[in-house]
Short mmCIF file of N, CA and C in Angstrom, two decimals:
data_model
loop_
_atom_site.label_atom_id
_atom_site.label_comp_id
_atom_site.label_asym_id
_atom_site.label_seq_id
_atom_site.Cartn_x
_atom_site.Cartn_y
_atom_site.Cartn_z
N ARG A 1 -14.60 67.62 -43.56
CA ARG A 1 -14.90 68.72 -42.69
C ARG A 1 -13.59 69.24 -42.11
N ALA A 2 -13.34 70.49 -42.24
CA ALA A 2 -12.16 71.17 -41.71
C ALA A 2 -10.88 70.47 -42.13
N GLY A 3 -10.81 69.97 -43.34
CA GLY A 3 -9.60 69.36 -43.86
C GLY A 3 -9.41 67.91 -43.49
N ASN A 4 -10.41 67.29 -42.84
CA ASN A 4 -10.28 65.89 -42.44
C ASN A 4 -10.12 64.97 -43.64
N LEU A 5 -10.88 65.23 -44.72
CA LEU A 5 -10.77 64.39 -45.91
C LEU A 5 -9.37 64.50 -46.50
N ASP A 6 -8.85 65.73 -46.57
CA ASP A 6 -7.50 65.91 -47.13
C ASP A 6 -6.45 65.19 -46.28
N ARG A 7 -6.58 65.28 -44.95
CA ARG A 7 -5.63 64.58 -44.07
C ARG A 7 -5.75 63.08 -44.24
N PHE A 8 -6.99 62.59 -44.35
CA PHE A 8 -7.20 61.16 -44.54
C PHE A 8 -6.57 60.70 -45.84
N LEU A 9 -6.79 61.46 -46.92
CA LEU A 9 -6.21 61.09 -48.22
C LEU A 9 -4.69 61.10 -48.16
N LYS A 10 -4.13 62.09 -47.48
CA LYS A 10 -2.67 62.19 -47.37
C LYS A 10 -2.11 60.99 -46.62
N HIS A 11 -2.71 60.63 -45.48
CA HIS A 11 -2.22 59.50 -44.69
C HIS A 11 -2.45 58.17 -45.40
N ALA A 12 -3.57 58.06 -46.12
CA ALA A 12 -3.85 56.82 -46.85
C ALA A 12 -2.85 56.62 -47.98
N SER A 13 -2.37 57.72 -48.56
CA SER A 13 -1.43 57.60 -49.68
C SER A 13 -0.08 57.04 -49.22
N PHE A 14 0.22 57.11 -47.92
CA PHE A 14 1.46 56.50 -47.42
C PHE A 14 1.38 54.97 -47.47
N ALA A 15 0.19 54.42 -47.25
CA ALA A 15 0.02 52.97 -47.21
C ALA A 15 -0.43 52.38 -48.54
N PHE A 16 -1.19 53.15 -49.32
CA PHE A 16 -1.73 52.65 -50.59
C PHE A 16 -1.27 53.53 -51.74
N PRO A 17 -0.74 52.93 -52.78
CA PRO A 17 -0.31 53.72 -53.94
C PRO A 17 -1.47 54.38 -54.68
N VAL A 18 -2.63 53.75 -54.68
CA VAL A 18 -3.79 54.30 -55.39
C VAL A 18 -4.82 54.75 -54.36
N VAL A 19 -5.06 56.08 -54.30
CA VAL A 19 -6.07 56.66 -53.42
C VAL A 19 -6.89 57.62 -54.27
N GLN A 20 -8.19 57.30 -54.45
CA GLN A 20 -9.04 58.12 -55.32
C GLN A 20 -10.35 58.43 -54.62
N PRO A 21 -10.60 59.71 -54.30
CA PRO A 21 -11.92 60.07 -53.75
C PRO A 21 -12.96 60.00 -54.87
N SER A 22 -14.18 59.65 -54.51
CA SER A 22 -15.22 59.50 -55.53
C SER A 22 -16.56 59.93 -54.97
N VAL A 23 -17.34 60.59 -55.82
CA VAL A 23 -18.72 60.93 -55.48
C VAL A 23 -19.66 60.34 -56.53
N ASP A 24 -19.15 59.47 -57.38
CA ASP A 24 -19.97 58.78 -58.38
C ASP A 24 -20.64 57.58 -57.72
N TYR A 25 -21.91 57.74 -57.41
CA TYR A 25 -22.65 56.67 -56.76
C TYR A 25 -23.68 56.13 -57.75
N ASP A 26 -24.10 54.91 -57.54
CA ASP A 26 -25.21 54.41 -58.35
C ASP A 26 -26.51 55.00 -57.80
N SER A 27 -27.60 54.78 -58.45
CA SER A 27 -28.86 55.45 -58.09
C SER A 27 -29.34 55.06 -56.70
N GLY A 28 -29.19 53.80 -56.30
CA GLY A 28 -29.65 53.37 -54.98
C GLY A 28 -28.89 54.05 -53.86
N VAL A 29 -27.59 54.17 -54.04
CA VAL A 29 -26.76 54.83 -53.02
C VAL A 29 -27.08 56.32 -52.98
N SER A 30 -27.27 56.94 -54.14
CA SER A 30 -27.59 58.37 -54.20
C SER A 30 -28.91 58.65 -53.49
N GLN A 31 -29.90 57.78 -53.63
CA GLN A 31 -31.18 57.98 -52.94
C GLN A 31 -30.99 57.91 -51.43
N ARG A 32 -30.20 56.98 -50.96
CA ARG A 32 -29.95 56.86 -49.52
C ARG A 32 -29.27 58.12 -48.98
N PHE A 33 -28.33 58.65 -49.74
CA PHE A 33 -27.58 59.82 -49.29
C PHE A 33 -28.38 61.11 -49.41
N SER A 34 -29.45 61.14 -50.21
CA SER A 34 -30.16 62.39 -50.48
C SER A 34 -30.78 62.97 -49.22
N GLY A 35 -31.22 62.16 -48.29
CA GLY A 35 -31.85 62.67 -47.08
C GLY A 35 -30.88 62.98 -45.96
N MET A 36 -29.60 62.76 -46.16
CA MET A 36 -28.61 62.96 -45.09
C MET A 36 -28.18 64.43 -45.01
N ALA A 37 -27.82 64.84 -43.79
CA ALA A 37 -27.37 66.21 -43.58
C ALA A 37 -25.95 66.40 -44.12
N CYS A 38 -25.13 65.35 -44.10
CA CYS A 38 -23.77 65.46 -44.60
C CYS A 38 -23.68 64.78 -45.96
N PHE A 39 -22.63 65.08 -46.67
CA PHE A 39 -22.46 64.52 -48.01
C PHE A 39 -21.28 63.55 -47.97
N PRO A 40 -21.53 62.25 -47.99
CA PRO A 40 -20.45 61.27 -47.89
C PRO A 40 -19.59 61.23 -49.15
N VAL A 41 -18.30 61.03 -48.93
CA VAL A 41 -17.36 60.88 -50.04
C VAL A 41 -16.73 59.50 -49.88
N LEU A 42 -16.79 58.70 -50.92
CA LEU A 42 -16.15 57.39 -50.90
C LEU A 42 -14.73 57.53 -51.40
N VAL A 43 -13.82 56.77 -50.81
CA VAL A 43 -12.42 56.82 -51.23
C VAL A 43 -12.01 55.41 -51.63
N LYS A 44 -11.52 55.29 -52.85
CA LYS A 44 -11.03 54.01 -53.33
C LYS A 44 -9.54 53.95 -53.04
N MET A 45 -9.15 52.91 -52.27
CA MET A 45 -7.73 52.73 -51.96
C MET A 45 -7.35 51.35 -52.46
N ALA A 46 -6.25 51.28 -53.20
CA ALA A 46 -5.85 50.00 -53.77
C ALA A 46 -4.34 49.91 -53.85
N ASN A 47 -3.89 48.66 -53.89
CA ASN A 47 -2.49 48.37 -54.10
C ASN A 47 -2.41 47.68 -55.46
N PRO A 48 -1.70 48.24 -56.42
CA PRO A 48 -1.69 47.66 -57.77
C PRO A 48 -1.23 46.20 -57.79
N ASP A 49 -0.35 45.79 -56.88
CA ASP A 49 0.10 44.39 -56.87
C ASP A 49 -1.06 43.45 -56.59
N VAL A 50 -1.98 43.86 -55.72
CA VAL A 50 -3.11 43.02 -55.36
C VAL A 50 -4.17 43.04 -56.45
N THR A 51 -4.32 44.18 -57.12
CA THR A 51 -5.37 44.30 -58.13
C THR A 51 -5.02 43.60 -59.42
N GLN A 52 -3.76 43.36 -59.66
CA GLN A 52 -3.38 42.65 -60.89
C GLN A 52 -3.67 41.17 -60.73
N ALA A 53 -4.21 40.57 -61.78
CA ALA A 53 -4.65 39.17 -61.71
C ALA A 53 -3.48 38.22 -61.45
N GLY A 54 -2.35 38.43 -62.09
CA GLY A 54 -1.22 37.52 -61.95
C GLY A 54 -0.54 37.61 -60.61
N ALA A 55 -0.64 38.74 -59.95
CA ALA A 55 0.07 38.94 -58.69
C ALA A 55 -0.76 38.59 -57.47
N GLN A 56 -2.01 38.20 -57.66
CA GLN A 56 -2.85 37.88 -56.50
C GLN A 56 -2.28 36.70 -55.72
N GLU A 57 -1.82 35.70 -56.44
CA GLU A 57 -1.27 34.53 -55.75
C GLU A 57 -0.04 34.90 -54.94
N SER A 58 0.83 35.75 -55.52
CA SER A 58 2.03 36.14 -54.78
C SER A 58 1.66 36.98 -53.56
N GLY A 59 0.62 37.80 -53.71
CA GLY A 59 0.16 38.59 -52.56
C GLY A 59 -0.38 37.70 -51.46
N LEU A 60 -1.16 36.69 -51.84
CA LEU A 60 -1.69 35.76 -50.86
C LEU A 60 -0.57 34.93 -50.23
N ALA A 61 0.40 34.54 -51.04
CA ALA A 61 1.54 33.79 -50.51
C ALA A 61 2.33 34.63 -49.52
N ALA A 62 2.53 35.91 -49.87
CA ALA A 62 3.26 36.81 -48.96
C ALA A 62 2.48 36.98 -47.66
N PHE A 63 1.15 37.10 -47.77
CA PHE A 63 0.33 37.23 -46.57
C PHE A 63 0.42 35.96 -45.73
N GLY A 64 0.34 34.80 -46.38
CA GLY A 64 0.45 33.53 -45.66
C GLY A 64 1.80 33.39 -44.99
N GLN A 65 2.84 33.85 -45.68
CA GLN A 65 4.19 33.78 -45.10
C GLN A 65 4.29 34.71 -43.89
N ALA A 66 3.71 35.91 -44.00
CA ALA A 66 3.75 36.84 -42.88
C ALA A 66 2.99 36.28 -41.68
N VAL A 67 1.85 35.63 -41.94
CA VAL A 67 1.09 35.02 -40.85
C VAL A 67 1.91 33.91 -40.19
N GLU A 68 2.55 33.09 -41.01
CA GLU A 68 3.36 31.98 -40.48
C GLU A 68 4.54 32.51 -39.66
N GLU A 69 5.20 33.57 -40.15
CA GLU A 69 6.31 34.16 -39.40
C GLU A 69 5.84 34.71 -38.06
N ALA A 70 4.67 35.36 -38.07
CA ALA A 70 4.13 35.90 -36.82
C ALA A 70 3.81 34.77 -35.84
N ARG A 71 3.26 33.66 -36.36
CA ARG A 71 2.95 32.52 -35.50
C ARG A 71 4.23 31.92 -34.90
N LEU A 72 5.27 31.78 -35.74
CA LEU A 72 6.53 31.23 -35.25
C LEU A 72 7.16 32.13 -34.20
N GLN A 73 7.10 33.43 -34.44
CA GLN A 73 7.68 34.37 -33.48
C GLN A 73 6.91 34.31 -32.16
N ARG A 74 5.58 34.22 -32.24
CA ARG A 74 4.78 34.12 -31.02
C ARG A 74 5.13 32.84 -30.26
N CYS A 75 5.33 31.73 -30.99
CA CYS A 75 5.72 30.47 -30.35
C CYS A 75 7.08 30.61 -29.67
N ARG A 76 8.03 31.28 -30.35
CA ARG A 76 9.36 31.48 -29.74
C ARG A 76 9.24 32.32 -28.48
N GLN A 77 8.42 33.37 -28.52
CA GLN A 77 8.26 34.22 -27.35
C GLN A 77 7.62 33.45 -26.19
N GLU A 78 6.63 32.60 -26.52
CA GLU A 78 6.00 31.81 -25.46
C GLU A 78 6.99 30.82 -24.86
N ARG A 79 7.80 30.17 -25.70
CA ARG A 79 8.82 29.25 -25.18
C ARG A 79 9.82 29.98 -24.31
N ARG A 80 10.23 31.17 -24.77
CA ARG A 80 11.19 31.96 -23.99
C ARG A 80 10.58 32.35 -22.65
N ALA A 81 9.31 32.74 -22.65
CA ALA A 81 8.65 33.12 -21.40
C ALA A 81 8.53 31.92 -20.46
N ARG A 82 8.19 30.73 -21.00
CA ARG A 82 8.10 29.54 -20.16
C ARG A 82 9.47 29.18 -19.59
N ARG A 83 10.52 29.27 -20.43
CA ARG A 83 11.87 28.95 -19.98
C ARG A 83 12.30 29.92 -18.88
N GLU A 84 11.99 31.20 -19.04
CA GLU A 84 12.36 32.20 -18.03
C GLU A 84 11.59 31.94 -16.73
N ALA A 85 10.32 31.58 -16.84
CA ALA A 85 9.53 31.28 -15.63
C ALA A 85 10.10 30.06 -14.91
N ARG A 86 10.49 29.02 -15.67
CA ARG A 86 11.11 27.83 -15.06
C ARG A 86 12.41 28.21 -14.36
N ARG A 87 13.21 29.05 -15.01
CA ARG A 87 14.48 29.47 -14.43
C ARG A 87 14.25 30.24 -13.12
N ARG A 88 13.25 31.15 -13.13
CA ARG A 88 12.96 31.91 -11.92
C ARG A 88 12.47 30.99 -10.79
N ARG A 89 11.61 30.01 -11.13
CA ARG A 89 11.14 29.08 -10.10
C ARG A 89 12.29 28.26 -9.53
N ALA A 90 13.21 27.80 -10.40
CA ALA A 90 14.35 27.00 -9.94
C ALA A 90 15.26 27.85 -9.05
N ALA A 91 15.49 29.10 -9.42
CA ALA A 91 16.33 29.98 -8.61
C ALA A 91 15.68 30.24 -7.25
N LYS A 92 14.36 30.39 -7.26
CA LYS A 92 13.65 30.62 -6.01
C LYS A 92 13.74 29.39 -5.10
N ARG A 93 13.58 28.20 -5.70
CA ARG A 93 13.70 26.96 -4.91
C ARG A 93 15.11 26.82 -4.34
N ALA A 94 16.13 27.10 -5.16
CA ALA A 94 17.52 26.99 -4.69
C ALA A 94 17.78 27.96 -3.55
N HIS A 95 17.27 29.18 -3.69
CA HIS A 95 17.45 30.18 -2.64
C HIS A 95 16.75 29.73 -1.35
N ARG A 96 15.55 29.20 -1.49
CA ARG A 96 14.80 28.72 -0.32
C ARG A 96 15.53 27.57 0.35
N ARG A 97 16.07 26.62 -0.45
CA ARG A 97 16.82 25.49 0.13
C ARG A 97 18.05 26.00 0.88
N GLN A 98 18.79 26.94 0.28
CA GLN A 98 19.99 27.46 0.94
C GLN A 98 19.62 28.18 2.23
N ARG A 99 18.55 28.98 2.19
CA ARG A 99 18.12 29.69 3.38
C ARG A 99 17.73 28.71 4.48
N ASP A 100 16.96 27.69 4.13
CA ASP A 100 16.54 26.69 5.12
C ASP A 100 17.74 25.95 5.70
N ARG A 101 18.73 25.65 4.84
CA ARG A 101 19.92 24.96 5.31
C ARG A 101 20.69 25.85 6.29
N LEU A 102 20.83 27.12 5.99
CA LEU A 102 21.55 28.03 6.89
C LEU A 102 20.81 28.20 8.21
N VAL A 103 19.48 28.29 8.14
CA VAL A 103 18.70 28.42 9.38
C VAL A 103 18.86 27.16 10.23
N ALA A 104 18.81 25.99 9.59
CA ALA A 104 18.97 24.73 10.32
C ALA A 104 20.35 24.65 10.96
N GLN A 105 21.39 25.07 10.24
CA GLN A 105 22.74 25.06 10.80
C GLN A 105 22.83 25.98 12.01
N ARG A 106 22.23 27.14 11.91
CA ARG A 106 22.29 28.09 13.02
C ARG A 106 21.53 27.53 14.22
N GLU A 107 20.36 26.95 13.98
CA GLU A 107 19.59 26.37 15.08
C GLU A 107 20.37 25.23 15.74
N GLU A 108 21.04 24.42 14.93
CA GLU A 108 21.83 23.31 15.47
C GLU A 108 22.98 23.84 16.33
N ARG A 109 23.64 24.88 15.85
CA ARG A 109 24.73 25.48 16.65
C ARG A 109 24.19 26.03 17.97
N GLN A 110 23.02 26.67 17.91
CA GLN A 110 22.45 27.23 19.14
C GLN A 110 22.06 26.12 20.11
N LYS A 111 21.48 25.03 19.59
CA LYS A 111 21.12 23.91 20.46
C LYS A 111 22.36 23.29 21.09
N ALA A 112 23.41 23.11 20.29
CA ALA A 112 24.65 22.54 20.82
C ALA A 112 25.24 23.44 21.89
N ALA A 113 25.22 24.73 21.67
CA ALA A 113 25.76 25.66 22.65
C ALA A 113 24.92 25.64 23.92
N ASP A 114 23.59 25.55 23.77
CA ASP A 114 22.72 25.49 24.95
C ASP A 114 22.94 24.20 25.74
N ARG A 115 23.08 23.07 25.02
CA ARG A 115 23.34 21.79 25.71
C ARG A 115 24.66 21.85 26.46
N LEU A 116 25.67 22.42 25.83
CA LEU A 116 26.98 22.50 26.45
C LEU A 116 26.95 23.41 27.67
N SER A 117 26.21 24.50 27.58
CA SER A 117 26.16 25.41 28.73
C SER A 117 25.42 24.77 29.90
N LEU A 118 24.49 23.86 29.62
CA LEU A 118 23.80 23.17 30.71
C LEU A 118 24.69 22.12 31.36
N LEU A 119 25.58 21.49 30.57
CA LEU A 119 26.46 20.44 31.08
C LEU A 119 27.63 20.99 31.89
N ALA A 120 28.22 22.06 31.45
CA ALA A 120 29.41 22.58 32.11
C ALA A 120 29.02 23.72 33.04
N PRO A 121 29.36 23.58 34.33
CA PRO A 121 29.05 24.68 35.25
C PRO A 121 29.98 25.86 34.97
N PRO A 122 29.48 27.05 35.12
CA PRO A 122 30.33 28.22 34.86
C PRO A 122 31.44 28.32 35.89
N ARG A 123 32.63 28.70 35.44
CA ARG A 123 33.79 28.90 36.33
C ARG A 123 33.88 30.37 36.65
N LEU A 124 34.17 30.64 37.85
CA LEU A 124 34.35 32.03 38.25
C LEU A 124 35.77 32.43 37.95
N GLU A 125 35.90 33.53 37.29
CA GLU A 125 37.23 34.04 36.96
C GLU A 125 37.59 35.11 37.97
N GLY A 126 38.78 35.04 38.44
CA GLY A 126 39.20 36.04 39.42
C GLY A 126 38.39 35.86 40.69
N GLY A 127 38.56 36.68 41.60
CA GLY A 127 37.83 36.55 42.85
C GLY A 127 36.84 37.66 43.05
N ASP A 128 36.57 38.42 42.06
CA ASP A 128 35.74 39.60 42.25
C ASP A 128 34.24 39.29 42.18
N GLY A 129 33.84 38.05 41.97
CA GLY A 129 32.43 37.67 41.98
C GLY A 129 31.71 37.94 40.67
N GLU A 130 32.45 38.39 39.66
CA GLU A 130 31.79 38.61 38.36
C GLU A 130 31.50 37.28 37.72
N GLU A 131 30.40 37.24 37.00
CA GLU A 131 30.07 36.02 36.29
C GLU A 131 30.82 36.05 34.96
N PRO A 132 31.39 34.92 34.55
CA PRO A 132 32.15 34.91 33.29
C PRO A 132 31.21 35.09 32.09
N SER A 133 31.80 35.49 30.98
CA SER A 133 31.01 35.66 29.76
C SER A 133 30.49 34.30 29.32
N PRO A 134 29.37 34.23 28.60
CA PRO A 134 28.81 32.94 28.19
C PRO A 134 29.78 32.14 27.32
N ALA A 135 30.66 32.80 26.59
CA ALA A 135 31.58 32.08 25.71
C ALA A 135 32.80 31.57 26.44
N ALA A 136 33.00 31.97 27.69
CA ALA A 136 34.21 31.62 28.41
C ALA A 136 34.29 30.13 28.71
N HIS A 137 33.17 29.45 28.92
CA HIS A 137 33.21 28.04 29.27
C HIS A 137 32.89 27.11 28.10
N ARG A 138 32.70 27.65 26.92
CA ARG A 138 32.41 26.81 25.75
C ARG A 138 33.70 26.37 25.08
N PRO A 139 33.73 25.15 24.57
CA PRO A 139 34.92 24.72 23.82
C PRO A 139 35.08 25.58 22.57
N ARG A 140 36.29 25.69 22.12
CA ARG A 140 36.62 26.53 20.97
C ARG A 140 35.87 26.09 19.71
N SER A 141 35.60 24.80 19.55
CA SER A 141 34.96 24.31 18.32
C SER A 141 33.53 24.80 18.18
N LEU A 142 32.86 25.16 19.26
CA LEU A 142 31.47 25.61 19.17
C LEU A 142 31.35 27.12 19.05
N LEU A 143 32.46 27.80 19.11
CA LEU A 143 32.39 29.25 19.06
C LEU A 143 32.21 29.80 17.66
N GLY A 144 32.33 28.99 16.66
CA GLY A 144 32.15 29.48 15.30
C GLY A 144 33.41 30.12 14.79
N ARG A 145 33.30 30.82 13.72
CA ARG A 145 34.47 31.43 13.10
C ARG A 145 34.96 32.60 13.94
N GLY A 146 36.25 32.72 14.04
CA GLY A 146 36.86 33.88 14.69
C GLY A 146 36.62 33.94 16.18
N GLY A 147 36.13 32.87 16.80
CA GLY A 147 35.93 32.87 18.23
C GLY A 147 34.70 33.64 18.67
N ARG A 148 33.85 33.99 17.75
CA ARG A 148 32.64 34.73 18.12
C ARG A 148 31.58 33.76 18.61
N SER A 149 30.65 34.27 19.33
CA SER A 149 29.54 33.46 19.82
C SER A 149 28.69 33.02 18.63
N PRO A 150 28.12 31.80 18.64
CA PRO A 150 27.32 31.33 17.50
C PRO A 150 26.10 32.19 17.24
N SER A 151 25.61 32.88 18.25
CA SER A 151 24.40 33.68 18.04
C SER A 151 24.68 34.91 17.18
N VAL A 152 25.93 35.28 17.00
CA VAL A 152 26.25 36.43 16.16
C VAL A 152 27.09 36.02 14.97
N ASP A 153 27.13 34.73 14.68
CA ASP A 153 27.89 34.22 13.54
C ASP A 153 27.23 34.71 12.25
N VAL A 154 28.00 35.29 11.37
CA VAL A 154 27.47 35.83 10.13
C VAL A 154 27.94 34.97 8.98
N VAL A 155 26.99 34.55 8.15
CA VAL A 155 27.32 33.72 7.00
C VAL A 155 26.99 34.53 5.76
N GLY A 156 27.94 34.69 4.87
CA GLY A 156 27.71 35.44 3.63
C GLY A 156 26.89 34.62 2.66
N VAL A 157 25.91 35.26 2.01
CA VAL A 157 25.08 34.60 1.00
C VAL A 157 25.26 35.34 -0.30
N SER A 158 25.60 34.61 -1.34
CA SER A 158 25.79 35.30 -2.62
C SER A 158 24.58 35.09 -3.49
#
């Protein structure tokens, strides 16, 4: 209908060397088709390598080999996917451990600074009645890198 058979034959000829439309039906098939509104056309498609008696075994062997290669490739892909998932889980665990360690270090520094601030009374600097900065009475070792307060200490994470 509207060139569909011709298009089908053209596309089938790309995959099969032998493409033959046929309207030769046996009597039983012709009787079935007689009451139909459309007229069916059968198309015989064949590959000469498969139709030859001697080449059937080689065709089956090639098919078996293709199936085996597909199975092996699927196994490789599954192994690769499992390995990648394991790697992602390990990276996530390592990141979580590092994050927890950094949080614990920061909390420990904050606790130490709080304990120290409770032990040492603040000293008044100058006579103007201003209260000294919180870092003024802390020992240098608790100030973190660069003399900054531990609450603003920045740790780089790669």
